[in-house]
Short mmCIF file of C-alpha atoms and ligand atoms in Angstrom, two decimals:
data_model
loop_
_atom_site.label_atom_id
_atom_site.label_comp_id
_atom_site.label_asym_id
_atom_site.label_seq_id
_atom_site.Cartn_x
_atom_site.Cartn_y
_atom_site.Cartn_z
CA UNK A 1 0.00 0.00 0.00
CA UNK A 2 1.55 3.76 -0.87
CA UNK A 3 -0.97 5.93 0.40
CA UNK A 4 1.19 9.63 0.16
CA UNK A 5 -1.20 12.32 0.85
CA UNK A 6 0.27 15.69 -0.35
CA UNK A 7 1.49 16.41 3.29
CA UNK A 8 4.01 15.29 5.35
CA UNK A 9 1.54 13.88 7.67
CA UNK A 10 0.27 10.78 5.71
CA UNK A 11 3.14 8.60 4.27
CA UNK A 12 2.08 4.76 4.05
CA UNK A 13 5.06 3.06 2.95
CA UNK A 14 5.43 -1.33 3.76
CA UNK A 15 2.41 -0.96 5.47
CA UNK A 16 3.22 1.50 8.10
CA UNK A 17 2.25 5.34 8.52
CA UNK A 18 2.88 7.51 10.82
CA UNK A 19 0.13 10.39 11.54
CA UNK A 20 0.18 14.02 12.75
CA UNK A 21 -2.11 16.35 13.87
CA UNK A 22 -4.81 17.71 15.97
CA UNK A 23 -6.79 15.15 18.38
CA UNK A 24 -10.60 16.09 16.75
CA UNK A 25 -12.58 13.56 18.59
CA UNK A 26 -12.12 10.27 20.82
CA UNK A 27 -14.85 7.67 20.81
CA UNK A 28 -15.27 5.26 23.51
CA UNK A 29 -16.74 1.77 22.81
CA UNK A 30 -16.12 -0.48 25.23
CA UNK A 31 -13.64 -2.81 23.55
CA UNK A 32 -12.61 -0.51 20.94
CA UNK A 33 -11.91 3.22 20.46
CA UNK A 34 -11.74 5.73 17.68
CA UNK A 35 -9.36 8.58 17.39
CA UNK A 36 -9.98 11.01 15.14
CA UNK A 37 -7.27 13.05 14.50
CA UNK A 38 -6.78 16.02 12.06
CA UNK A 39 -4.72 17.89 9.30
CA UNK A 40 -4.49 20.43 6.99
CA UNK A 41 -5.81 18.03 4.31
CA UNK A 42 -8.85 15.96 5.94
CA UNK A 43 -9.20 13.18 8.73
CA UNK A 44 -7.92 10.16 9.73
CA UNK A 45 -9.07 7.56 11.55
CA UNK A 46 -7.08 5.87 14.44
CA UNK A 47 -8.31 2.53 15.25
CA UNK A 48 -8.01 1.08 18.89
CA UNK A 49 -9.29 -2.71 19.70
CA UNK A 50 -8.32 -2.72 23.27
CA UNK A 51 -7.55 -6.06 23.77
CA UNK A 52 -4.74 -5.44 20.70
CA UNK A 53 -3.15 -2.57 21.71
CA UNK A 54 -0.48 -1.87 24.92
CA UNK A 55 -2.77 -0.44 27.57
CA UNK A 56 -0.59 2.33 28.25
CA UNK A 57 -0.81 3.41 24.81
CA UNK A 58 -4.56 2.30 25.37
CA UNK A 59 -5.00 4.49 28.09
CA UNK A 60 -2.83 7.57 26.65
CA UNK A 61 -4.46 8.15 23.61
CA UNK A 62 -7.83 7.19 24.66
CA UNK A 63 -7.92 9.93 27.16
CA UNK A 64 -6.27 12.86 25.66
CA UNK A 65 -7.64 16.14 25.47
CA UNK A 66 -9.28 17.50 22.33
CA UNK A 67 -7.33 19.34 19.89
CA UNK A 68 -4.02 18.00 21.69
CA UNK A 69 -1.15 17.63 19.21
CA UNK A 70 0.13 14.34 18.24
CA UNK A 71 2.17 12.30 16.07
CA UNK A 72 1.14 7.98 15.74
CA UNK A 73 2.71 5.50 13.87
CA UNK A 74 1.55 1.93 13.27
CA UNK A 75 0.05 -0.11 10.88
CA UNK A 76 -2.42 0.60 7.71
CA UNK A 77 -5.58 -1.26 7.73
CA UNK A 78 -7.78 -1.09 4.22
CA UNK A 79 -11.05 0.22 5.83
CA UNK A 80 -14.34 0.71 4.34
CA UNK A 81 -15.66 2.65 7.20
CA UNK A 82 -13.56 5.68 6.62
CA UNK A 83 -13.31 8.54 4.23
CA UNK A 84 -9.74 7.63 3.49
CA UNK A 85 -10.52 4.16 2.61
CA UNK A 86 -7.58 3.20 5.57
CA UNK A 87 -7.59 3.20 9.16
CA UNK A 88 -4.46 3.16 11.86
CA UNK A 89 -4.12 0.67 14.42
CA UNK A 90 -0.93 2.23 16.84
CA UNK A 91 1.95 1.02 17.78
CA UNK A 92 3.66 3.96 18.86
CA UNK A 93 2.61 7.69 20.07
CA UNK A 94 3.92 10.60 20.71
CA UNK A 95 2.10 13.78 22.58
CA UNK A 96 3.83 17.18 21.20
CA UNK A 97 1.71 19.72 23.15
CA UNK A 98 -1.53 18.26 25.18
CA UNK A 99 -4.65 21.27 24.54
CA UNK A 100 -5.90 22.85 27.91
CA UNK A 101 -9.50 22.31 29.19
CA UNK A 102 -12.14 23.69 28.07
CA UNK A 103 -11.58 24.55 24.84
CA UNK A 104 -12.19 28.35 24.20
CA UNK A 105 -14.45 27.44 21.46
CA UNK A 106 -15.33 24.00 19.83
CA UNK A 107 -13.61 23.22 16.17
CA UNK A 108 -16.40 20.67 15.68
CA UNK A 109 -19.28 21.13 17.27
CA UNK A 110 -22.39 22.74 14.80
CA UNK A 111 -23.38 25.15 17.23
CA UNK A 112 -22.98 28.65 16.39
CA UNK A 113 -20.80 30.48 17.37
CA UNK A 114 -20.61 34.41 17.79
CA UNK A 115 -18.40 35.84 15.44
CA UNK A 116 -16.61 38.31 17.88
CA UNK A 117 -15.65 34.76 19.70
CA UNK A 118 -14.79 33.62 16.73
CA UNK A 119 -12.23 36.65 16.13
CA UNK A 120 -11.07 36.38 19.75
CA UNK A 121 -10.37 32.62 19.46
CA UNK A 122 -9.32 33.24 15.55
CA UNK A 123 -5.87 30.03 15.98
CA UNK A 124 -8.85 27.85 16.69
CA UNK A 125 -11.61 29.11 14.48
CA UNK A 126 -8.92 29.00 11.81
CA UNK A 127 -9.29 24.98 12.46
CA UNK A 128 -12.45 24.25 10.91
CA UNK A 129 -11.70 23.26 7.42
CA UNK A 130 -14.40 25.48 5.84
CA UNK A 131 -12.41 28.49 7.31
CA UNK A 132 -9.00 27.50 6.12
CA UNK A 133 -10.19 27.39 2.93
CA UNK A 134 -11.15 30.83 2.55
CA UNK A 135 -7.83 31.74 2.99
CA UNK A 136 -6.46 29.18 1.01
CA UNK A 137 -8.45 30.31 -1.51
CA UNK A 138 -7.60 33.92 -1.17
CA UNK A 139 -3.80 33.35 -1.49
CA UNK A 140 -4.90 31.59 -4.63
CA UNK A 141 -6.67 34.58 -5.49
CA UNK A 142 -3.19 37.19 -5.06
CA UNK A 143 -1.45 34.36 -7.13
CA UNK A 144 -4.01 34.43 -9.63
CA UNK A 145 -4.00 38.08 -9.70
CA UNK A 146 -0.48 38.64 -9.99
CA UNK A 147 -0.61 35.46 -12.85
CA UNK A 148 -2.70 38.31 -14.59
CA UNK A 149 -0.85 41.44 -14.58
CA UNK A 150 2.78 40.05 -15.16
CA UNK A 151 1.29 38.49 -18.33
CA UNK A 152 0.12 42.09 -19.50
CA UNK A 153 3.54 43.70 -18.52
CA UNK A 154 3.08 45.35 -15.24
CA UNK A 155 5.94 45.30 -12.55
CA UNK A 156 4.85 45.31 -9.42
CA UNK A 157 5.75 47.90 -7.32
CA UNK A 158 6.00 48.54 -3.67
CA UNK A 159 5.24 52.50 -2.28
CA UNK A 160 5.13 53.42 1.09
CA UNK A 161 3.10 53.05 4.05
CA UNK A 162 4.37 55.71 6.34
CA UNK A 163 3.80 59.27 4.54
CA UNK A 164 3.93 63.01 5.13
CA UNK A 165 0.41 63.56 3.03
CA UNK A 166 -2.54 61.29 2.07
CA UNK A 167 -3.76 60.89 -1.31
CA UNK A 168 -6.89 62.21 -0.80
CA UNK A 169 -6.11 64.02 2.78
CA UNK A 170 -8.67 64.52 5.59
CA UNK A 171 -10.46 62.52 8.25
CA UNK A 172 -9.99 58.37 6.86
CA UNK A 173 -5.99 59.00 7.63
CA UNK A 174 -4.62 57.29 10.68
CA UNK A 175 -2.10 59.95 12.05
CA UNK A 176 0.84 58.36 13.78
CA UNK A 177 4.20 59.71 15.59
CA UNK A 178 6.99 59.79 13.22
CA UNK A 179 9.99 60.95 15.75
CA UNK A 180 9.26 64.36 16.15
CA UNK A 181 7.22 64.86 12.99
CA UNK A 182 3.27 63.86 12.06
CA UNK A 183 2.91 61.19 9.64
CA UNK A 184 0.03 59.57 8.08
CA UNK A 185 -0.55 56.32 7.05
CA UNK A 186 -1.53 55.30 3.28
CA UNK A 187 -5.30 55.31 2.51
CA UNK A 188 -3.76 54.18 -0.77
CA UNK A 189 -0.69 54.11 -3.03
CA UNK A 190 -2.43 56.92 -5.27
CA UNK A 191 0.08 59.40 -5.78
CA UNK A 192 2.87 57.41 -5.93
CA UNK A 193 1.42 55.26 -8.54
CA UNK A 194 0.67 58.25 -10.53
CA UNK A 195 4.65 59.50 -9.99
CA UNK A 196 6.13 55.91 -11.46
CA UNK A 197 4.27 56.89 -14.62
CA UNK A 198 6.60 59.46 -15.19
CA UNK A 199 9.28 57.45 -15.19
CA UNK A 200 8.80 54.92 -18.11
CA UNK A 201 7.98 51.86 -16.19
CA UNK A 202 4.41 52.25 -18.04
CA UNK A 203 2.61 49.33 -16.16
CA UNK A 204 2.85 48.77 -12.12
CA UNK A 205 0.94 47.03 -9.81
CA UNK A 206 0.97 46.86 -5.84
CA UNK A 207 -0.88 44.31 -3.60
CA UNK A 208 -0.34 45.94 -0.14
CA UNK A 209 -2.37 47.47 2.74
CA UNK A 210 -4.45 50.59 2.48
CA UNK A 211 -5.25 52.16 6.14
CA UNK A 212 -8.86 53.86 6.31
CA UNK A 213 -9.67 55.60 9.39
CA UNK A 214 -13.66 54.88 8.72
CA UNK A 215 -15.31 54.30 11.56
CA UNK A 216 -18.47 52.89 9.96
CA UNK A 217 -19.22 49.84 11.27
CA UNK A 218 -20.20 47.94 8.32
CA UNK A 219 -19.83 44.46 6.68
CA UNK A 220 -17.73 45.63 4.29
CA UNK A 221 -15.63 48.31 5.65
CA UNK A 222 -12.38 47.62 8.06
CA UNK A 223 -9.53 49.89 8.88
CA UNK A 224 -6.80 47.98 7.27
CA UNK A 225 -7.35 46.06 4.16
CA UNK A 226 -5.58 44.61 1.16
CA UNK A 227 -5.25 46.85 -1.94
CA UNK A 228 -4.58 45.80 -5.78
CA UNK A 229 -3.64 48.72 -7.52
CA UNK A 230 -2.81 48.75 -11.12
CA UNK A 231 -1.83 52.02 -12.72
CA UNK A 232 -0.79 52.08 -17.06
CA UNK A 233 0.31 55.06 -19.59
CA UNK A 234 -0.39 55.55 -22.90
CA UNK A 235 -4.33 55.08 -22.58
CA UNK A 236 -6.74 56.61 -24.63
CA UNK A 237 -9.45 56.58 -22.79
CA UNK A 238 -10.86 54.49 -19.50
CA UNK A 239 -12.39 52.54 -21.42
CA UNK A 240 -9.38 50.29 -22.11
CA UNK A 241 -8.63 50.49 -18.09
CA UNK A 242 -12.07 48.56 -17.65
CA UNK A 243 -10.77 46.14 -19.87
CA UNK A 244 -7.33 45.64 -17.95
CA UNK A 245 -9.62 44.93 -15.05
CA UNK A 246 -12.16 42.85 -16.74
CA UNK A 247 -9.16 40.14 -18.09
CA UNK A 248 -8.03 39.96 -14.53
CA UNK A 249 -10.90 39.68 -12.38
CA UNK A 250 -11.74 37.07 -15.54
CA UNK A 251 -8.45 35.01 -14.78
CA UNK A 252 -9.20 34.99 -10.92
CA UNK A 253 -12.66 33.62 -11.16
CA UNK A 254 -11.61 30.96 -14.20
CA UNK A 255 -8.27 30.35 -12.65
CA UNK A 256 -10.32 30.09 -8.69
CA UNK A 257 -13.01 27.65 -10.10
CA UNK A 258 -10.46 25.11 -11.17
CA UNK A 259 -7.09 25.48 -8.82
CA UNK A 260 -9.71 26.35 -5.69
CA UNK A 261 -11.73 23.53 -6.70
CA UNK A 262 -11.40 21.37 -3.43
CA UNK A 263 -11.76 24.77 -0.73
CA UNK A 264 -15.05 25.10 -3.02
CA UNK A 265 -16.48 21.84 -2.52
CA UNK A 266 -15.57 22.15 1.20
CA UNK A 267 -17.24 25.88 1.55
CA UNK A 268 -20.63 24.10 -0.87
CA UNK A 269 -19.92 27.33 -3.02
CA UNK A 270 -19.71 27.51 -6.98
CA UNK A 271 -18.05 30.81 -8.39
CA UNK A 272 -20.04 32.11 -11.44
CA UNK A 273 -17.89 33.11 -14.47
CA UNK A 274 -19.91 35.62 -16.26
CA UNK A 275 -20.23 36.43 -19.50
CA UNK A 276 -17.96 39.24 -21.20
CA UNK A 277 -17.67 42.39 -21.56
CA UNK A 278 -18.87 43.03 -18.32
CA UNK A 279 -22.14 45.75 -19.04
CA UNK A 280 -21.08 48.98 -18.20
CA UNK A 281 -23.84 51.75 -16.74
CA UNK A 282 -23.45 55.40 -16.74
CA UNK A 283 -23.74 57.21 -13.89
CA UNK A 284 -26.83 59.09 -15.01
CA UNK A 285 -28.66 55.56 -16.18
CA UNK A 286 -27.94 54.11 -12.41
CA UNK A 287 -29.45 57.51 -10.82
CA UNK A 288 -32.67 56.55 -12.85
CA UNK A 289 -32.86 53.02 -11.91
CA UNK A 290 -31.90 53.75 -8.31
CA UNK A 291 -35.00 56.73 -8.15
CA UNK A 292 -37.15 53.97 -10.32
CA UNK A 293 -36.48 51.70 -7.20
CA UNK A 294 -37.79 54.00 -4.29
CA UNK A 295 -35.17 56.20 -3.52
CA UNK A 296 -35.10 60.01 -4.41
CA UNK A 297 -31.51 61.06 -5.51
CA UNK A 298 -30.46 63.95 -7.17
CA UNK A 299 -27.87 64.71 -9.91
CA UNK A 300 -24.24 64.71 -7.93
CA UNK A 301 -25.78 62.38 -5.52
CA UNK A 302 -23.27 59.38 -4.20
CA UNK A 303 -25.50 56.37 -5.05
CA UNK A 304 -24.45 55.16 -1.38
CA UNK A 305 -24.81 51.82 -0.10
CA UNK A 306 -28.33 51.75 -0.94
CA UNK A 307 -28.24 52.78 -4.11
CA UNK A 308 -25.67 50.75 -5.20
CA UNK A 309 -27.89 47.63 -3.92
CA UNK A 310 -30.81 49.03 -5.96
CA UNK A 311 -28.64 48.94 -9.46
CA UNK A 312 -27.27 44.96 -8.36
CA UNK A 313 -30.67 43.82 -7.73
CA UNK A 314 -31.92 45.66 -11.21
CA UNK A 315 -28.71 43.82 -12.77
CA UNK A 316 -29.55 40.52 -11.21
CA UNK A 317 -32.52 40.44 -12.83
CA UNK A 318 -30.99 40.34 -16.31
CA UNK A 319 -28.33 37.66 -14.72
CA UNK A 320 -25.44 39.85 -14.82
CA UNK A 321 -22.75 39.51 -11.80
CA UNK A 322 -20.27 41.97 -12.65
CA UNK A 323 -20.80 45.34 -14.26
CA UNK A 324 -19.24 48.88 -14.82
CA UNK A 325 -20.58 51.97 -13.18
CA UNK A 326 -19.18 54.75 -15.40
CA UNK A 327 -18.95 58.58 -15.58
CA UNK A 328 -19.38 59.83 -12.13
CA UNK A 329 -20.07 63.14 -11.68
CA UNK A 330 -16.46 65.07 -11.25
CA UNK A 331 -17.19 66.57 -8.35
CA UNK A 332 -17.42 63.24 -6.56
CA UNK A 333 -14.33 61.88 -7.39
CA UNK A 334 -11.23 62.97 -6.38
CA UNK A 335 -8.75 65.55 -7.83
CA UNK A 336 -6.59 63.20 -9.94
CA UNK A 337 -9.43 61.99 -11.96
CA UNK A 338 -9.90 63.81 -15.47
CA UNK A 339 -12.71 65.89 -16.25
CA UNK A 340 -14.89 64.91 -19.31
CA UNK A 341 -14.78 68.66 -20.67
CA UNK A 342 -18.05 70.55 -21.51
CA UNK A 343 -20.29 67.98 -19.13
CA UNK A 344 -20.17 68.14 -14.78
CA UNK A 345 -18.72 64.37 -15.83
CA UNK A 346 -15.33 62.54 -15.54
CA UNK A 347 -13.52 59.72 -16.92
CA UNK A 348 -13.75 57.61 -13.65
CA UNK A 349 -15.71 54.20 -12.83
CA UNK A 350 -17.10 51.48 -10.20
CA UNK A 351 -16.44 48.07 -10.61
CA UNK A 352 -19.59 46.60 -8.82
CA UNK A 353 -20.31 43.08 -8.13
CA UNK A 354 -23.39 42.07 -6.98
CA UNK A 355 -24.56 45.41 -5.27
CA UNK A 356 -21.57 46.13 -3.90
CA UNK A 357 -17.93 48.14 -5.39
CA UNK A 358 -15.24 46.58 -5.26
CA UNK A 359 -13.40 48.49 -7.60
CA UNK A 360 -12.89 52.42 -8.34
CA UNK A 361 -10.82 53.63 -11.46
CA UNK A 362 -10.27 56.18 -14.23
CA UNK A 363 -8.45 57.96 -16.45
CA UNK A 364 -6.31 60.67 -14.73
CA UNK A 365 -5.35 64.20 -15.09
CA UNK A 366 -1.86 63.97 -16.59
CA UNK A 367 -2.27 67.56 -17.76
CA UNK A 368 -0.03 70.05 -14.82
CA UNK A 369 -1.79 72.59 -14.91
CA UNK A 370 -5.46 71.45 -15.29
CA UNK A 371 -4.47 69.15 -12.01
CA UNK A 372 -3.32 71.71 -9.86
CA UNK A 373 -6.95 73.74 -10.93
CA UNK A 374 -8.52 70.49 -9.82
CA UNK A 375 -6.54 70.60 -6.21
CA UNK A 376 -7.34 74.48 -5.78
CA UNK A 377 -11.09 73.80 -7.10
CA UNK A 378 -11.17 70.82 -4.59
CA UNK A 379 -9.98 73.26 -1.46
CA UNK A 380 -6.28 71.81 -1.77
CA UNK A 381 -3.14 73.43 -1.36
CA UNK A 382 -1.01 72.32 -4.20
CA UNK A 383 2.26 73.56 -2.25
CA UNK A 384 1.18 70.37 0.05
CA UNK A 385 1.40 68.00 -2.58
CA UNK A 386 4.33 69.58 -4.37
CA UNK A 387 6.29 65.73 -3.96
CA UNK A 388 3.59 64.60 -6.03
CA UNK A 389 3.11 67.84 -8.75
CA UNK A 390 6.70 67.79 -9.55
CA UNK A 391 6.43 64.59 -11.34
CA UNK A 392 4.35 66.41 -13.55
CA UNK A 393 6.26 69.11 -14.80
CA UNK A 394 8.64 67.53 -16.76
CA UNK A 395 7.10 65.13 -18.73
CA UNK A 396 3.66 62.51 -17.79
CA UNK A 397 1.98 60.61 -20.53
CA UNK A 398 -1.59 60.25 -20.36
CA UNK A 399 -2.37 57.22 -18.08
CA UNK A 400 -5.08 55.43 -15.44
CA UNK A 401 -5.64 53.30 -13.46
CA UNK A 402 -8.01 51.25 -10.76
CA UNK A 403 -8.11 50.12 -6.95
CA UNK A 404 -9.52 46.75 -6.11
CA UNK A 405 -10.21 45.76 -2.32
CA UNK A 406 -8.99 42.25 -2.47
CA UNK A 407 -11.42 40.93 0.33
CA UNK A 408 -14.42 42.93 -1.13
CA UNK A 409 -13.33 40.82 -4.16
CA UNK A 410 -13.17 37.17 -2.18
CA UNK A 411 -16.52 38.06 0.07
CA UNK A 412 -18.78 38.53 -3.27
CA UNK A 413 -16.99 36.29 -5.17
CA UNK A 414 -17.79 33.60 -2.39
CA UNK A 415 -21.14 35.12 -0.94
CA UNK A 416 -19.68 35.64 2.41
CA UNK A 417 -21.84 37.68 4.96
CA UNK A 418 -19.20 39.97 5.97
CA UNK A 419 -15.68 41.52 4.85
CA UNK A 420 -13.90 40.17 8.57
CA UNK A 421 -14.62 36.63 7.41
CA UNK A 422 -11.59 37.33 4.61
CA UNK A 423 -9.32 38.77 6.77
CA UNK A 424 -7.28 36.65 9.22
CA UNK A 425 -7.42 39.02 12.17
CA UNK A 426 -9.43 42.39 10.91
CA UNK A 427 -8.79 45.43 12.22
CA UNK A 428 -12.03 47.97 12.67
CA UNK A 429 -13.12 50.67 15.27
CA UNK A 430 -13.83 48.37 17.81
CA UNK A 431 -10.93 45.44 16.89
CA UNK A 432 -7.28 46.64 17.55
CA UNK A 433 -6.34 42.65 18.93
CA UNK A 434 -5.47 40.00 18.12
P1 ATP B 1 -16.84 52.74 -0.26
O1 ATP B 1 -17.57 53.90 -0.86
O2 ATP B 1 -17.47 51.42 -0.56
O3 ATP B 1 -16.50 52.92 1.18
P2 ATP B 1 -14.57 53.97 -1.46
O4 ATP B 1 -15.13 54.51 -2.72
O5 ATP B 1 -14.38 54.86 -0.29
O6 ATP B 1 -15.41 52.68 -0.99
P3 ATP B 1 -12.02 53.76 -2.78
O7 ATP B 1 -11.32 54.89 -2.15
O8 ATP B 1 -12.60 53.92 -4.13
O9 ATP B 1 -13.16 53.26 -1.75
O10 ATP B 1 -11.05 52.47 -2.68
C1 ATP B 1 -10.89 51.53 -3.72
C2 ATP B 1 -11.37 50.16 -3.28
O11 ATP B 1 -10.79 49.79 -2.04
C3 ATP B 1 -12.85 50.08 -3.04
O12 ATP B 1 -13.56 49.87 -4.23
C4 ATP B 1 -12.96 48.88 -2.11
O13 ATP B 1 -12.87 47.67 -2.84
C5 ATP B 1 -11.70 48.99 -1.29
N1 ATP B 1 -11.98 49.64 0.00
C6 ATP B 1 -12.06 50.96 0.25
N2 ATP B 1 -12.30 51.23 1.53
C7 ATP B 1 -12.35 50.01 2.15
C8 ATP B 1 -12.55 49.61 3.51
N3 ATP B 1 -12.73 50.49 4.48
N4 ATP B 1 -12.53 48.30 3.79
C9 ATP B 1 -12.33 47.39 2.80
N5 ATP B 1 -12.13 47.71 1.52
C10 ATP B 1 -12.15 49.00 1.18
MG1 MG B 2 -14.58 54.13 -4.68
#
């Protein structure tokens, strides 16, 4: 028999295995008893007739506590009782770090389980197989991601955290002490993004944490969250930034429906692949549908959380997953996006998904002096950003670019109820530990 699972922890070789992992469950039957013990890939059963087995084996591994981490070697049975097909009967054990009593939370027991427990107890909540997998999954996800961009010629890029100015300033920064200065941490790689384009690299991406000091208490907001910026010169138009985004999101869920396929089956969820090119909306068409659908917005109006529901449910409807939100009104987008001239319109988009964005992007202004009319316009001092002007004044090409919350990404691509279940240990108003 040559049973290898793909871990370390399962190697049957002449007949012999030896086992590691997490004590799930003992069952005591009178003459026999059942260990079940657990790894990253699945269960295995350890099989103990009493009358076969040294008693103070016996007695040691029929009376440790749950979750209790051991290693057992001994000999490979063919079983049809088990999900492995095989069973272990010991010979040999060895106890690497006994679990305390009571648990802080059960790993197997259905009940539920509050999630701020949960997030307390995260080491053990991580346990449960159809919690692992989400985060397998989303490391698939980066990879997949990253698979994406390199392929199209973008270099990724790293900026920094720790800054003298945000990219959009005001209250979402997190202030810290920087020696005997103020700094600020990044909301977002923004401006430096927009600087490499001045420098010929032409394509970058970044995968790296944005800091929001929001304190909305929502499922979808948190403080500190994963960030896929993309940023690429020589566009015409925005147009052909949606389409950057489309491929990739495109390769994630194709790529995530076969490499995740096992973390699926475990979670019971299917990821949808729809149908390209993703629709895209204007601005103006969502306000209708949104005011069509109770609410009474006006022109300029942030379609808000509500709104944005409105428009997925109206998309739903014609089966559509994934669609473009385009044209917001320029005064609700930020300095750096261009203006689309002779309208109160812009060249900037949502990438929604379901109800929800999980993207923002656009063409920029790449034009010096129209962008420093934007700051003033916008109640900025462009003597703050001067870092970020300077990269302007001797030579930009026209470019854009897009921001993609990676877990907004995971939660709708997986129908999660709420952004903390993608993040190992989330960080929000309330949430500073562990
Ligand atoms: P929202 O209006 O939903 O709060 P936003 O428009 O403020 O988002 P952007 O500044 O456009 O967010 O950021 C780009 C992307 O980063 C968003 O589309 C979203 O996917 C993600 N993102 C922004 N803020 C958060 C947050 N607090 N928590 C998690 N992800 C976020
Ligand atoms: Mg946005």
């Amino acid at each position: 028999m040559a049973v290898i699972r793909d871990s370390s922890s399962i190697r049957v070789e002449d007949g012999t295995a030896t086992v590691r992992g997490w004590v799930q469950d003992i069952r005591n039957m009178g003459g026999i008893s059942f260990l079940t013990l657990r790894d990253r890939f699945g269960t295995v059963q350890i099989t103990m007739p009493k009358k076969k087995i040294d008693p103070g084996l016996f007695g040691l591994l029929t009376k440790l506590p749950r979750e209790t981490v051991v290693s057992v070697t001994g000999e490979v049975k063919a079983s049809n009782q088990t999900a492995l097909g095989l069973e272990v009967i010991p010979a040999s054990a060895e106890v690497f770090s006994e679990a305390g009593v009571p648990l802080p939370m059960g790993v197997i027991d259905k009940v539920n389980v509050e999630m701020d427990t949960r997030l307390n107890n995260r080491f053990m909540d991580l346990r449960k197989p159809e919690i692992k997998a989400i985060f397998e999954l989303k490391s698939m996800m980066v990879a997949l991601i990253e698979e994406a961009v390199r392929e199209n010629g973008f270099t990724q890029v790293f900026t920094p955290k720790i800054s003298a100015a945000g990219a959009e300033g005001g209250a979402e920064l997190f202030k810290i002490k920087y020696f005997d200065k103020d700094a600020f941490l990044a909301q977002s790689p923004q401006l430096y993004k927009q600087i490499l384009m001045s420098t010929g690299l032409d394509r970058i991406f970044e995968i790296a944490p944005a800091f929001r000091a929001e304190r909305s208490n929502t499922n979808r907001h948190v403080t500190e969250f994963i960030s896929f910026d993309g940023e690429m010169s020589w566009i015409e138009n925005e147009e052909q930034v949606m389409a950057m985004i489309e491929e990739i999101v495109d390769h994630v869920l194709v790529g995530l429906k076969e490499k995740g396929k096992r973390q699926l089956e475990i979670l019971g969820k299917e990821i949808r692949v729809p149908a390209r090119p993703y629709p895209i909306l204007t601005y103006s068409e969502c306000l209708k549908i949104v005011n069509e659908g109770g609410l009474s917005l006006k022109e300029g109006d942030d379609l808000g959380t509500e709104g944005e529901k409105i428009v997925g449910d109206r998309m739903a409807e014609k089966g559509v997953d994934l669609y473009f939100i385009a044209e917001y009104p320029e005064e609700a987008k930020p300095f750096y996006i261009m203006e689309k001239d002779g309208t109160p319109y812009s060249f900037s988009f949502d990438l929604d998904y379901r109800g929800q964005e999980i993207s923002s992007g656009g063409q920029r202004e790449h034009r010096y002096d129209r962008l420093v009319a934007r700051m003033e316009n916008k109640g900025l001092n462009p003597e703050d950003f001067a870092f970020y002007l300077d990269a302007f004044r001797y030579g930009m090409p026209p470019h854009g670019g897009w921001g993609i919350g990676i877990e907004r990404l995971l939660v709708k691509m997986l129908d999660l109820p709420n952004i903390r279940e993608a993040i190992l240990f989330p960080r929000d108003p309330s949430r500073l530990s562990p």
